[in-house]
Amino acid sequence: MRDVLQVHGGLPLHGEITVRGAKNFVSKAMVAALLGDTPSTLRNVPQIRDVAVVTGLLELHGVRVEADADGGTLVLDPRNVESAHVADIDAHAGSSRIPILFCGPLLHRLGEAFIPDLGGCRIGDRPIDYHLEILRQFGAEVTKRESGIEIRAPHGLIGTKVRLPYPSVGATEQLLLTAVRAEGITELSNAAIEPEIMDLINVLQKMGAIISVDTDRVIRIEGVARLRGFQHTALSDRIEAASWASAALATRGDVTVKGATQPEMTAFLNTFRKVGGEFDITDDGIRFYHPGGDLRSIVLETDVHPGFMTDWQQPLVVALTQAKGLSIVHETVYENRFGFTEALTGMGATIQVYRECLGGHPCRFGQRNFYHSAVISGPTPLEAADIEVPDLRGGFSHLIAALTAKGTSEVRGIGLIDRGYEDFQGKLAALGAEFSHG
Ligand code: EPU
């Protein structure tokens, strides 16, 4: 069974690995290619399942996607875009949330779009209400059907003013991908400004879009009648880089992450240093290491950019089980992102989760029934266990826990990790981890 990994833990990770383009940018840039009337070239693409899913969806819509030998460069030719069969799109349902971002480009190209039931990681409800409201504001007609959502724009899409209730990454991308070719001016307030969004704006500008970003989370777009293809090298995956950094810290190791870049990781690097980890930044990447002695407990709150991102939280929590004292982590982006701690507790960690907003500002989940704060007491040695991967980032955290624990752990459902971590088994081997297939 290839979906099970037996991890023989207790060894520090040592060595060098490379991260390529960011999963959460590459998939969106691929969708942006749909908006052009000439082919686009995207470089630094990682070979992960999310890229395969978007490739499949694009091909269903008539886009030709060609990859080079190691999959790192994609050429996307959207000149023959066509409507896909509902059943075919539906076959992709549950594997990704990306289909929702096809709406704007498909409405511009074909006047209609169909969105199957959406999947993505089970880390909360993950609704799409902001997305649908944005599309309606542009003048689209949104109809819910049993098999999914049908969206039409018989009279075209018209620029609009939108204020997001929360700076959602996906909703901001939805707006960008729709506004660039809508008629007139669109203004978005309370926009997300994650580096992956800024790189999407770079791509759209290369295609011919007119977009300005103010310092106060306001983005303005002047619609244009046509866009061309782009050539772009994806920014690096700061979530993957931080995941390997956390693995180095938890296992008392020393890992150089080639391709990791400082500007997108400032908040992570500050926290890594406060916990007691050391790092050296070079032109090629970042070396993360445990300098010996005790790690320190911290108070941490996840937030939208430029804060400490939610996707960094799960891997770092494993390292916090090895820090001396009480750490407090307040998750403010997702209401339900501590489910993975149950397995850690089973391995000997002392982690309590609370409904209250602990250690930071009150957030929109306070006084509601969501366990969104955690108190971690350490250091506690972790014991090997049999664990089931719950979601992408939680799964990588379980892997770190298994690598930290002495003895042999069985990690099931590792296929989920392939969604966002390129060749993670090859990288584990390069770092001296010992594991075998169950
Ligand atoms: N939200 C709504 N309504 C909406 C959209 C979002 O209430 O219509 C809420 C969500 O439920 C959540 C919050 O807004 O509580 C933030 O969600 P956001 O829309 O920002 O997240 P997303 O676009 O669905 C992307 C990444 C996530 C990452 C978040 C936050 C992709 C494909 N996914 O998700 O990445 O955690 O932004 O940075 O870009 C991952 O890589 O493992 C991952 C989950």
mmCIF file with all atom_site columns, N, CA and C and ligand atoms in Angstrom, residues 23-25 27-28 50 96-98 101 121 123-132 166-173 192 194 196 238-239 303-305 309-311 314 332-335 337 364-365 391-393 419-421, ligand 1:
data_model
loop_
_atom_site.group_PDB
_atom_site.id
_atom_site.type_symbol
_atom_site.label_atom_id
_atom_site.label_alt_id
_atom_site.label_comp_id
_atom_site.label_asym_id
_atom_site.label_entity_id
_atom_site.label_seq_id
_atom_site.pdbx_PDB_ins_code
_atom_site.Cartn_x
_atom_site.Cartn_y
_atom_site.Cartn_z
_atom_site.occupancy
_atom_site.B_iso_or_equiv
_atom_site.pdbx_formal_charge
_atom_site.auth_seq_id
_atom_site.auth_comp_id
_atom_site.auth_asym_id
_atom_site.auth_atom_id
_atom_site.pdbx_PDB_model_num
ATOM   1   N N   . LYS A 1 23  ? 2.443   26.700 -4.507  1.00 0.00 ? 23  LYS A N   1
ATOM   2   C CA  . LYS A 1 23  ? 1.180   26.044 -4.899  1.00 0.00 ? 23  LYS A CA  1
ATOM   3   C C   . LYS A 1 23  ? 0.052   27.062 -5.023  1.00 0.00 ? 23  LYS A C   1
ATOM   4   N N   . ASN A 1 24  ? -0.032  27.961 -4.026  1.00 0.00 ? 24  ASN A N   1
ATOM   5   C CA  . ASN A 1 24  ? -1.187  28.856 -3.979  1.00 0.00 ? 24  ASN A CA  1
ATOM   6   C C   . ASN A 1 24  ? -1.062  30.056 -4.925  1.00 0.00 ? 24  ASN A C   1
ATOM   7   N N   . PHE A 1 25  ? 0.029   30.098 -5.668  1.00 0.00 ? 25  PHE A N   1
ATOM   8   C CA  . PHE A 1 25  ? 0.131   31.073 -6.753  1.00 0.00 ? 25  PHE A CA  1
ATOM   9   C C   . PHE A 1 25  ? 0.022   30.371 -8.112  1.00 0.00 ? 25  PHE A C   1
ATOM   10  N N   . SER A 1 27  ? -1.350  27.683 -9.216  1.00 0.00 ? 27  SER A N   1
ATOM   11  C CA  . SER A 1 27  ? -2.674  27.261 -9.682  1.00 0.00 ? 27  SER A CA  1
ATOM   12  C C   . SER A 1 27  ? -3.473  28.460 -10.194 1.00 0.00 ? 27  SER A C   1
ATOM   13  N N   . LYS A 1 28  ? -3.314  29.621 -9.561  1.00 0.00 ? 28  LYS A N   1
ATOM   14  C CA  . LYS A 1 28  ? -4.080  30.816 -9.976  1.00 0.00 ? 28  LYS A CA  1
ATOM   15  C C   . LYS A 1 28  ? -3.510  31.397 -11.278 1.00 0.00 ? 28  LYS A C   1
ATOM   16  N N   . ASP A 1 50  ? -2.103  19.370 -7.017  1.00 0.00 ? 50  ASP A N   1
ATOM   17  C CA  . ASP A 1 50  ? -2.960  20.516 -7.328  1.00 0.00 ? 50  ASP A CA  1
ATOM   18  C C   . ASP A 1 50  ? -2.680  21.048 -8.736  1.00 0.00 ? 50  ASP A C   1
ATOM   19  N N   . SER A 1 96  ? -10.391 19.891 -5.281  1.00 0.00 ? 96  SER A N   1
ATOM   20  C CA  . SER A 1 96  ? -9.759  21.207 -5.203  1.00 0.00 ? 96  SER A CA  1
ATOM   21  C C   . SER A 1 96  ? -10.823 22.302 -5.142  1.00 0.00 ? 96  SER A C   1
ATOM   22  N N   . ARG A 1 97  ? -10.438 23.455 -4.608  1.00 0.00 ? 97  ARG A N   1
ATOM   23  C CA  . ARG A 1 97  ? -11.358 24.600 -4.610  1.00 0.00 ? 97  ARG A CA  1
ATOM   24  C C   . ARG A 1 97  ? -11.118 25.503 -5.820  1.00 0.00 ? 97  ARG A C   1
ATOM   25  N N   . ILE A 1 98  ? -10.139 25.163 -6.637  1.00 0.00 ? 98  ILE A N   1
ATOM   26  C CA  . ILE A 1 98  ? -9.770  26.038 -7.745  1.00 0.00 ? 98  ILE A CA  1
ATOM   27  C C   . ILE A 1 98  ? -10.903 26.286 -8.749  1.00 0.00 ? 98  ILE A C   1
ATOM   28  N N   . LEU A 1 101 ? -12.440 29.663 -9.231  1.00 0.00 ? 101 LEU A N   1
ATOM   29  C CA  . LEU A 1 101 ? -11.712 30.779 -9.843  1.00 0.00 ? 101 LEU A CA  1
ATOM   30  C C   . LEU A 1 101 ? -11.771 30.762 -11.375 1.00 0.00 ? 101 LEU A C   1
ATOM   31  N N   . CYS A 1 121 ? -9.164  21.358 1.562   1.00 0.00 ? 121 CYS A N   1
ATOM   32  C CA  . CYS A 1 121 ? -8.892  20.709 2.838   1.00 0.00 ? 121 CYS A CA  1
ATOM   33  C C   . CYS A 1 121 ? -10.032 20.908 3.817   1.00 0.00 ? 121 CYS A C   1
ATOM   34  N N   . ILE A 1 123 ? -10.748 22.076 6.750   1.00 0.00 ? 123 ILE A N   1
ATOM   35  C CA  . ILE A 1 123 ? -10.203 22.867 7.858   1.00 0.00 ? 123 ILE A CA  1
ATOM   36  C C   . ILE A 1 123 ? -11.212 23.931 8.266   1.00 0.00 ? 123 ILE A C   1
ATOM   37  N N   . GLY A 1 124 ? -12.485 23.595 8.162   1.00 0.00 ? 124 GLY A N   1
ATOM   38  C CA  . GLY A 1 124 ? -13.550 24.537 8.482   1.00 0.00 ? 124 GLY A CA  1
ATOM   39  C C   . GLY A 1 124 ? -14.579 24.448 7.371   1.00 0.00 ? 124 GLY A C   1
ATOM   40  N N   . ASP A 1 125 ? -15.582 25.266 7.439   1.00 0.00 ? 125 ASP A N   1
ATOM   41  C CA  . ASP A 1 125 ? -16.669 25.214 6.458   1.00 0.00 ? 125 ASP A CA  1
ATOM   42  C C   . ASP A 1 125 ? -16.217 25.609 5.056   1.00 0.00 ? 125 ASP A C   1
ATOM   43  N N   . ARG A 1 126 ? -15.307 26.573 4.990   1.00 0.00 ? 126 ARG A N   1
ATOM   44  C CA  . ARG A 1 126 ? -14.771 27.082 3.727   1.00 0.00 ? 126 ARG A CA  1
ATOM   45  C C   . ARG A 1 126 ? -15.875 27.414 2.718   1.00 0.00 ? 126 ARG A C   1
ATOM   46  N N   . PRO A 1 127 ? -16.752 28.361 3.085   1.00 0.00 ? 127 PRO A N   1
ATOM   47  C CA  . PRO A 1 127 ? -17.836 28.723 2.174   1.00 0.00 ? 127 PRO A CA  1
ATOM   48  C C   . PRO A 1 127 ? -17.339 29.505 0.960   1.00 0.00 ? 127 PRO A C   1
ATOM   49  N N   . ILE A 1 128 ? -18.227 29.699 -0.033  1.00 0.00 ? 128 ILE A N   1
ATOM   50  C CA  . ILE A 1 128 ? -17.865 30.485 -1.219  1.00 0.00 ? 128 ILE A CA  1
ATOM   51  C C   . ILE A 1 128 ? -18.811 31.678 -1.387  1.00 0.00 ? 128 ILE A C   1
ATOM   52  N N   . ASP A 1 129 ? -19.431 32.091 -0.263  1.00 0.00 ? 129 ASP A N   1
ATOM   53  C CA  . ASP A 1 129 ? -20.412 33.183 -0.360  1.00 0.00 ? 129 ASP A CA  1
ATOM   54  C C   . ASP A 1 129 ? -19.792 34.480 -0.890  1.00 0.00 ? 129 ASP A C   1
ATOM   55  N N   . TYR A 1 130 ? -18.567 34.803 -0.483  1.00 0.00 ? 130 TYR A N   1
ATOM   56  C CA  . TYR A 1 130 ? -17.941 36.048 -0.972  1.00 0.00 ? 130 TYR A CA  1
ATOM   57  C C   . TYR A 1 130 ? -17.775 35.978 -2.495  1.00 0.00 ? 130 TYR A C   1
ATOM   58  N N   . HIS A 1 131 ? -17.360 34.804 -2.966  1.00 0.00 ? 131 HIS A N   1
ATOM   59  C CA  . HIS A 1 131 ? -17.112 34.632 -4.408  1.00 0.00 ? 131 HIS A CA  1
ATOM   60  C C   . HIS A 1 131 ? -18.395 34.881 -5.204  1.00 0.00 ? 131 HIS A C   1
ATOM   61  N N   . LEU A 1 132 ? -19.470 34.245 -4.747  1.00 0.00 ? 132 LEU A N   1
ATOM   62  C CA  . LEU A 1 132 ? -20.726 34.342 -5.500  1.00 0.00 ? 132 LEU A CA  1
ATOM   63  C C   . LEU A 1 132 ? -21.266 35.773 -5.463  1.00 0.00 ? 132 LEU A C   1
ATOM   64  N N   . TYR A 1 166 ? -14.059 40.174 5.038   1.00 0.00 ? 166 TYR A N   1
ATOM   65  C CA  . TYR A 1 166 ? -12.793 39.663 5.589   1.00 0.00 ? 166 TYR A CA  1
ATOM   66  C C   . TYR A 1 166 ? -11.825 39.584 4.406   1.00 0.00 ? 166 TYR A C   1
ATOM   67  N N   . PRO A 1 167 ? -10.521 39.895 4.622   1.00 0.00 ? 167 PRO A N   1
ATOM   68  C CA  . PRO A 1 167 ? -9.596  39.901 3.466   1.00 0.00 ? 167 PRO A CA  1
ATOM   69  C C   . PRO A 1 167 ? -9.294  38.489 2.945   1.00 0.00 ? 167 PRO A C   1
ATOM   70  N N   . SER A 1 168 ? -10.267 37.893 2.309   1.00 0.00 ? 168 SER A N   1
ATOM   71  C CA  . SER A 1 168 ? -10.136 36.526 1.794   1.00 0.00 ? 168 SER A CA  1
ATOM   72  C C   . SER A 1 168 ? -9.207  36.481 0.584   1.00 0.00 ? 168 SER A C   1
ATOM   73  N N   . VAL A 1 169 ? -8.301  35.520 0.603   1.00 0.00 ? 169 VAL A N   1
ATOM   74  C CA  . VAL A 1 169 ? -7.353  35.344 -0.510  1.00 0.00 ? 169 VAL A CA  1
ATOM   75  C C   . VAL A 1 169 ? -8.118  34.979 -1.782  1.00 0.00 ? 169 VAL A C   1
ATOM   76  N N   . GLY A 1 170 ? -8.936  33.938 -1.692  1.00 0.00 ? 170 GLY A N   1
ATOM   77  C CA  . GLY A 1 170 ? -9.643  33.461 -2.874  1.00 0.00 ? 170 GLY A CA  1
ATOM   78  C C   . GLY A 1 170 ? -10.589 34.508 -3.440  1.00 0.00 ? 170 GLY A C   1
ATOM   79  N N   . ALA A 1 171 ? -11.307 35.208 -2.564  1.00 0.00 ? 171 ALA A N   1
ATOM   80  C CA  . ALA A 1 171 ? -12.269 36.207 -3.049  1.00 0.00 ? 171 ALA A CA  1
ATOM   81  C C   . ALA A 1 171 ? -11.537 37.360 -3.729  1.00 0.00 ? 171 ALA A C   1
ATOM   82  N N   . THR A 1 172 ? -10.375 37.732 -3.196  1.00 0.00 ? 172 THR A N   1
ATOM   83  C CA  . THR A 1 172 ? -9.585  38.796 -3.833  1.00 0.00 ? 172 THR A CA  1
ATOM   84  C C   . THR A 1 172 ? -9.146  38.340 -5.229  1.00 0.00 ? 172 THR A C   1
ATOM   85  N N   . GLU A 1 173 ? -8.723  37.078 -5.329  1.00 0.00 ? 173 GLU A N   1
ATOM   86  C CA  . GLU A 1 173 ? -8.307  36.550 -6.631  1.00 0.00 ? 173 GLU A CA  1
ATOM   87  C C   . GLU A 1 173 ? -9.498  36.474 -7.590  1.00 0.00 ? 173 GLU A C   1
ATOM   88  N N   . ALA A 1 192 ? -7.245  41.081 0.353   1.00 0.00 ? 192 ALA A N   1
ATOM   89  C CA  . ALA A 1 192 ? -6.075  40.331 0.834   1.00 0.00 ? 192 ALA A CA  1
ATOM   90  C C   . ALA A 1 192 ? -4.865  40.785 0.014   1.00 0.00 ? 192 ALA A C   1
ATOM   91  N N   . GLU A 1 194 ? -1.686  39.045 0.172   1.00 0.00 ? 194 GLU A N   1
ATOM   92  C CA  . GLU A 1 194 ? -0.659  38.008 0.303   1.00 0.00 ? 194 GLU A CA  1
ATOM   93  C C   . GLU A 1 194 ? 0.328   38.108 -0.873  1.00 0.00 ? 194 GLU A C   1
ATOM   94  N N   . GLU A 1 196 ? 1.361   35.925 -2.786  1.00 0.00 ? 196 GLU A N   1
ATOM   95  C CA  . GLU A 1 196 ? 0.886   35.147 -3.940  1.00 0.00 ? 196 GLU A CA  1
ATOM   96  C C   . GLU A 1 196 ? -0.099  35.986 -4.762  1.00 0.00 ? 196 GLU A C   1
ATOM   97  N N   . ARG A 1 238 ? 6.477   29.641 0.151   1.00 0.00 ? 238 ARG A N   1
ATOM   98  C CA  . ARG A 1 238 ? 6.888   29.998 1.526   1.00 0.00 ? 238 ARG A CA  1
ATOM   99  C C   . ARG A 1 238 ? 6.230   29.083 2.552   1.00 0.00 ? 238 ARG A C   1
ATOM   100 N N   . ILE A 1 239 ? 5.155   28.398 2.165   1.00 0.00 ? 239 ILE A N   1
ATOM   101 C CA  . ILE A 1 239 ? 4.545   27.452 3.124   1.00 0.00 ? 239 ILE A CA  1
ATOM   102 C C   . ILE A 1 239 ? 5.392   26.188 3.182   1.00 0.00 ? 239 ILE A C   1
ATOM   103 N N   . ASP A 1 303 ? -2.711  35.264 11.189  1.00 0.00 ? 303 ASP A N   1
ATOM   104 C CA  . ASP A 1 303 ? -3.434  36.409 10.626  1.00 0.00 ? 303 ASP A CA  1
ATOM   105 C C   . ASP A 1 303 ? -3.230  36.432 9.111   1.00 0.00 ? 303 ASP A C   1
ATOM   106 N N   . VAL A 1 304 ? -3.970  37.316 8.461   1.00 0.00 ? 304 VAL A N   1
ATOM   107 C CA  . VAL A 1 304 ? -3.723  37.528 7.028   1.00 0.00 ? 304 VAL A CA  1
ATOM   108 C C   . VAL A 1 304 ? -2.401  38.273 6.883   1.00 0.00 ? 304 VAL A C   1
ATOM   109 N N   . HIS A 1 305 ? -1.846  38.275 5.663   1.00 0.00 ? 305 HIS A N   1
ATOM   110 C CA  . HIS A 1 305 ? -0.585  38.953 5.420   1.00 0.00 ? 305 HIS A CA  1
ATOM   111 C C   . HIS A 1 305 ? -0.706  40.440 5.753   1.00 0.00 ? 305 HIS A C   1
ATOM   112 N N   . MET A 1 309 ? 1.144   33.526 8.847   1.00 0.00 ? 309 MET A N   1
ATOM   113 C CA  . MET A 1 309 ? 0.068   32.884 8.084   1.00 0.00 ? 309 MET A CA  1
ATOM   114 C C   . MET A 1 309 ? -0.407  31.573 8.709   1.00 0.00 ? 309 MET A C   1
ATOM   115 N N   . THR A 1 310 ? -1.685  31.316 8.506   1.00 0.00 ? 310 THR A N   1
ATOM   116 C CA  . THR A 1 310 ? -2.323  30.131 9.100   1.00 0.00 ? 310 THR A CA  1
ATOM   117 C C   . THR A 1 310 ? -1.659  28.829 8.655   1.00 0.00 ? 310 THR A C   1
ATOM   118 N N   . ASP A 1 311 ? -1.156  28.794 7.415   1.00 0.00 ? 311 ASP A N   1
ATOM   119 C CA  . ASP A 1 311 ? -0.566  27.546 6.905   1.00 0.00 ? 311 ASP A CA  1
ATOM   120 C C   . ASP A 1 311 ? 0.778   27.222 7.551   1.00 0.00 ? 311 ASP A C   1
ATOM   121 N N   . GLN A 1 314 ? 0.372   24.924 11.604  1.00 0.00 ? 314 GLN A N   1
ATOM   122 C CA  . GLN A 1 314 ? 0.335   23.502 11.950  1.00 0.00 ? 314 GLN A CA  1
ATOM   123 C C   . GLN A 1 314 ? 1.737   22.881 12.066  1.00 0.00 ? 314 GLN A C   1
ATOM   124 N N   . THR A 1 332 ? -6.805  32.704 13.843  1.00 0.00 ? 332 THR A N   1
ATOM   125 C CA  . THR A 1 332 ? -7.883  33.665 13.527  1.00 0.00 ? 332 THR A CA  1
ATOM   126 C C   . THR A 1 332 ? -8.337  33.599 12.065  1.00 0.00 ? 332 THR A C   1
ATOM   127 N N   . VAL A 1 333 ? -7.729  32.726 11.261  1.00 0.00 ? 333 VAL A N   1
ATOM   128 C CA  . VAL A 1 333 ? -8.123  32.680 9.842   1.00 0.00 ? 333 VAL A CA  1
ATOM   129 C C   . VAL A 1 333 ? -9.177  31.591 9.601   1.00 0.00 ? 333 VAL A C   1
ATOM   130 N N   . TYR A 1 334 ? -8.924  30.393 10.141  1.00 0.00 ? 334 TYR A N   1
ATOM   131 C CA  . TYR A 1 334 ? -9.892  29.301 10.021  1.00 0.00 ? 334 TYR A CA  1
ATOM   132 C C   . TYR A 1 334 ? -10.441 28.966 11.402  1.00 0.00 ? 334 TYR A C   1
ATOM   133 N N   . GLU A 1 335 ? -11.725 28.625 11.444  1.00 0.00 ? 335 GLU A N   1
ATOM   134 C CA  . GLU A 1 335 ? -12.358 28.342 12.734  1.00 0.00 ? 335 GLU A CA  1
ATOM   135 C C   . GLU A 1 335 ? -11.984 26.963 13.274  1.00 0.00 ? 335 GLU A C   1
ATOM   136 N N   . ARG A 1 337 ? -8.858  24.703 12.763  1.00 0.00 ? 337 ARG A N   1
ATOM   137 C CA  . ARG A 1 337 ? -7.574  24.221 12.246  1.00 0.00 ? 337 ARG A CA  1
ATOM   138 C C   . ARG A 1 337 ? -6.693  23.609 13.331  1.00 0.00 ? 337 ARG A C   1
ATOM   139 N N   . ARG A 1 364 ? -13.156 36.969 14.982  1.00 0.00 ? 364 ARG A N   1
ATOM   140 C CA  . ARG A 1 364 ? -14.560 36.731 14.629  1.00 0.00 ? 364 ARG A CA  1
ATOM   141 C C   . ARG A 1 364 ? -15.055 35.365 15.082  1.00 0.00 ? 364 ARG A C   1
ATOM   142 N N   . PHE A 1 365 ? -14.157 34.510 15.616  1.00 0.00 ? 365 PHE A N   1
ATOM   143 C CA  . PHE A 1 365 ? -14.594 33.196 16.083  1.00 0.00 ? 365 PHE A CA  1
ATOM   144 C C   . PHE A 1 365 ? -14.838 33.166 17.600  1.00 0.00 ? 365 PHE A C   1
ATOM   145 N N   . ASP A 1 391 ? -5.454  16.452 6.670   1.00 0.00 ? 391 ASP A N   1
ATOM   146 C CA  . ASP A 1 391 ? -5.500  17.426 5.577   1.00 0.00 ? 391 ASP A CA  1
ATOM   147 C C   . ASP A 1 391 ? -4.055  17.719 5.193   1.00 0.00 ? 391 ASP A C   1
ATOM   148 N N   . LEU A 1 392 ? -3.878  18.596 4.214   1.00 0.00 ? 392 LEU A N   1
ATOM   149 C CA  . LEU A 1 392 ? -2.539  18.820 3.660   1.00 0.00 ? 392 LEU A CA  1
ATOM   150 C C   . LEU A 1 392 ? -1.524  19.276 4.723   1.00 0.00 ? 392 LEU A C   1
ATOM   151 N N   . ARG A 1 393 ? -1.783  20.402 5.342   1.00 0.00 ? 393 ARG A N   1
ATOM   152 C CA  . ARG A 1 393 ? -0.797  20.937 6.309   1.00 0.00 ? 393 ARG A CA  1
ATOM   153 C C   . ARG A 1 393 ? -0.791  20.125 7.606   1.00 0.00 ? 393 ARG A C   1
ATOM   154 N N   . ARG A 1 419 ? -0.580  16.700 -2.584  1.00 0.00 ? 419 ARG A N   1
ATOM   155 C CA  . ARG A 1 419 ? -1.322  17.850 -3.152  1.00 0.00 ? 419 ARG A CA  1
ATOM   156 C C   . ARG A 1 419 ? -0.470  19.106 -3.169  1.00 0.00 ? 419 ARG A C   1
ATOM   157 N N   . GLY A 1 420 ? 0.403   19.234 -2.142  1.00 0.00 ? 420 GLY A N   1
ATOM   158 C CA  . GLY A 1 420 ? 1.099   20.516 -2.025  1.00 0.00 ? 420 GLY A CA  1
ATOM   159 C C   . GLY A 1 420 ? 2.592   20.425 -1.738  1.00 0.00 ? 420 GLY A C   1
ATOM   160 N N   . TYR A 1 421 ? 3.133   19.211 -1.578  1.00 0.00 ? 421 TYR A N   1
ATOM   161 C CA  . TYR A 1 421 ? 4.571   19.080 -1.287  1.00 0.00 ? 421 TYR A CA  1
ATOM   162 C C   . TYR A 1 421 ? 5.197   18.242 -2.387  1.00 0.00 ? 421 TYR A C   1
HETATM 163 N N1  . EPU B 2 .   ? -14.307 32.748 3.632   1.00 0.00 ? 1   EPU B N1  1
HETATM 164 C C1  . EPU B 2 .   ? -15.667 32.950 3.690   1.00 0.00 ? 1   EPU B C1  1
HETATM 165 N N2  . EPU B 2 .   ? -16.374 33.049 2.527   1.00 0.00 ? 1   EPU B N2  1
HETATM 166 C C2  . EPU B 2 .   ? -15.777 32.955 1.306   1.00 0.00 ? 1   EPU B C2  1
HETATM 167 C C3  . EPU B 2 .   ? -14.366 32.759 1.241   1.00 0.00 ? 1   EPU B C3  1
HETATM 168 C C4  . EPU B 2 .   ? -13.664 32.653 2.424   1.00 0.00 ? 1   EPU B C4  1
HETATM 169 O O1  . EPU B 2 .   ? -16.233 33.040 4.787   1.00 0.00 ? 1   EPU B O1  1
HETATM 170 O O2  . EPU B 2 .   ? -16.477 33.049 0.284   1.00 0.00 ? 1   EPU B O2  1
HETATM 171 C C5  . EPU B 2 .   ? -13.537 32.620 4.876   1.00 0.00 ? 1   EPU B C5  1
HETATM 172 C C6  . EPU B 2 .   ? -12.946 31.213 5.002   1.00 0.00 ? 1   EPU B C6  1
HETATM 173 O O3  . EPU B 2 .   ? -13.890 30.303 5.509   1.00 0.00 ? 1   EPU B O3  1
HETATM 174 C C7  . EPU B 2 .   ? -11.777 31.436 5.934   1.00 0.00 ? 1   EPU B C7  1
HETATM 175 C C8  . EPU B 2 .   ? -11.324 32.842 5.564   1.00 0.00 ? 1   EPU B C8  1
HETATM 176 O O4  . EPU B 2 .   ? -12.407 33.451 4.849   1.00 0.00 ? 1   EPU B O4  1
HETATM 177 O O5  . EPU B 2 .   ? -12.192 31.412 7.272   1.00 0.00 ? 1   EPU B O5  1
HETATM 178 C C9  . EPU B 2 .   ? -10.076 32.926 4.732   1.00 0.00 ? 1   EPU B C9  1
HETATM 179 O O6  . EPU B 2 .   ? -10.225 32.119 3.576   1.00 0.00 ? 1   EPU B O6  1
HETATM 180 P P1  . EPU B 2 .   ? -9.519  32.517 2.185   1.00 0.00 ? 1   EPU B P1  1
HETATM 181 O O7  . EPU B 2 .   ? -10.593 32.782 1.198   1.00 0.00 ? 1   EPU B O7  1
HETATM 182 O O8  . EPU B 2 .   ? -8.524  33.569 2.460   1.00 0.00 ? 1   EPU B O8  1
HETATM 183 O O9  . EPU B 2 .   ? -8.807  31.160 1.843   1.00 0.00 ? 1   EPU B O9  1
HETATM 184 P P2  . EPU B 2 .   ? -8.762  30.419 0.447   1.00 0.00 ? 1   EPU B P2  1
HETATM 185 O O10 . EPU B 2 .   ? -8.562  31.382 -0.658  1.00 0.00 ? 1   EPU B O10 1
HETATM 186 O O11 . EPU B 2 .   ? -9.860  29.437 0.354   1.00 0.00 ? 1   EPU B O11 1
HETATM 187 C C10 . EPU B 2 .   ? -6.149  30.215 0.374   1.00 0.00 ? 1   EPU B C10 1
HETATM 188 C C11 . EPU B 2 .   ? -5.181  29.084 0.327   1.00 0.00 ? 1   EPU B C11 1
HETATM 189 C C12 . EPU B 2 .   ? -5.153  28.382 1.661   1.00 0.00 ? 1   EPU B C12 1
HETATM 190 C C13 . EPU B 2 .   ? -4.756  29.398 2.735   1.00 0.00 ? 1   EPU B C13 1
HETATM 191 C C14 . EPU B 2 .   ? -5.709  30.591 2.717   1.00 0.00 ? 1   EPU B C14 1
HETATM 192 C C15 . EPU B 2 .   ? -5.291  31.682 3.690   1.00 0.00 ? 1   EPU B C15 1
HETATM 193 C C16 . EPU B 2 .   ? -5.292  28.394 -1.972  1.00 0.00 ? 1   EPU B C16 1
HETATM 194 C C17 . EPU B 2 .   ? -5.669  27.362 -2.979  1.00 0.00 ? 1   EPU B C17 1
HETATM 195 N N3  . EPU B 2 .   ? -5.588  28.143 -0.708  1.00 0.00 ? 1   EPU B N3  1
HETATM 196 O O12 . EPU B 2 .   ? -7.409  29.610 0.640   1.00 0.00 ? 1   EPU B O12 1
HETATM 197 O O13 . EPU B 2 .   ? -4.147  27.393 1.579   1.00 0.00 ? 1   EPU B O13 1
HETATM 198 O O14 . EPU B 2 .   ? -4.814  28.775 3.995   1.00 0.00 ? 1   EPU B O14 1
HETATM 199 O O15 . EPU B 2 .   ? -5.765  31.145 1.388   1.00 0.00 ? 1   EPU B O15 1
HETATM 200 O O16 . EPU B 2 .   ? -4.007  32.146 3.400   1.00 0.00 ? 1   EPU B O16 1
HETATM 201 O O17 . EPU B 2 .   ? -4.698  29.421 -2.316  1.00 0.00 ? 1   EPU B O17 1
HETATM 202 C C18 . EPU B 2 .   ? -3.161  25.315 1.945   1.00 0.00 ? 1   EPU B C18 1
HETATM 203 O O18 . EPU B 2 .   ? -2.310  25.653 1.101   1.00 0.00 ? 1   EPU B O18 1
HETATM 204 O O19 . EPU B 2 .   ? -3.063  24.276 2.644   1.00 0.00 ? 1   EPU B O19 1
HETATM 205 C C19 . EPU B 2 .   ? -4.327  26.157 2.147   1.00 0.00 ? 1   EPU B C19 1
HETATM 206 C C20 . EPU B 2 .   ? -5.397  25.753 2.835   1.00 0.00 ? 1   EPU B C20 1
#
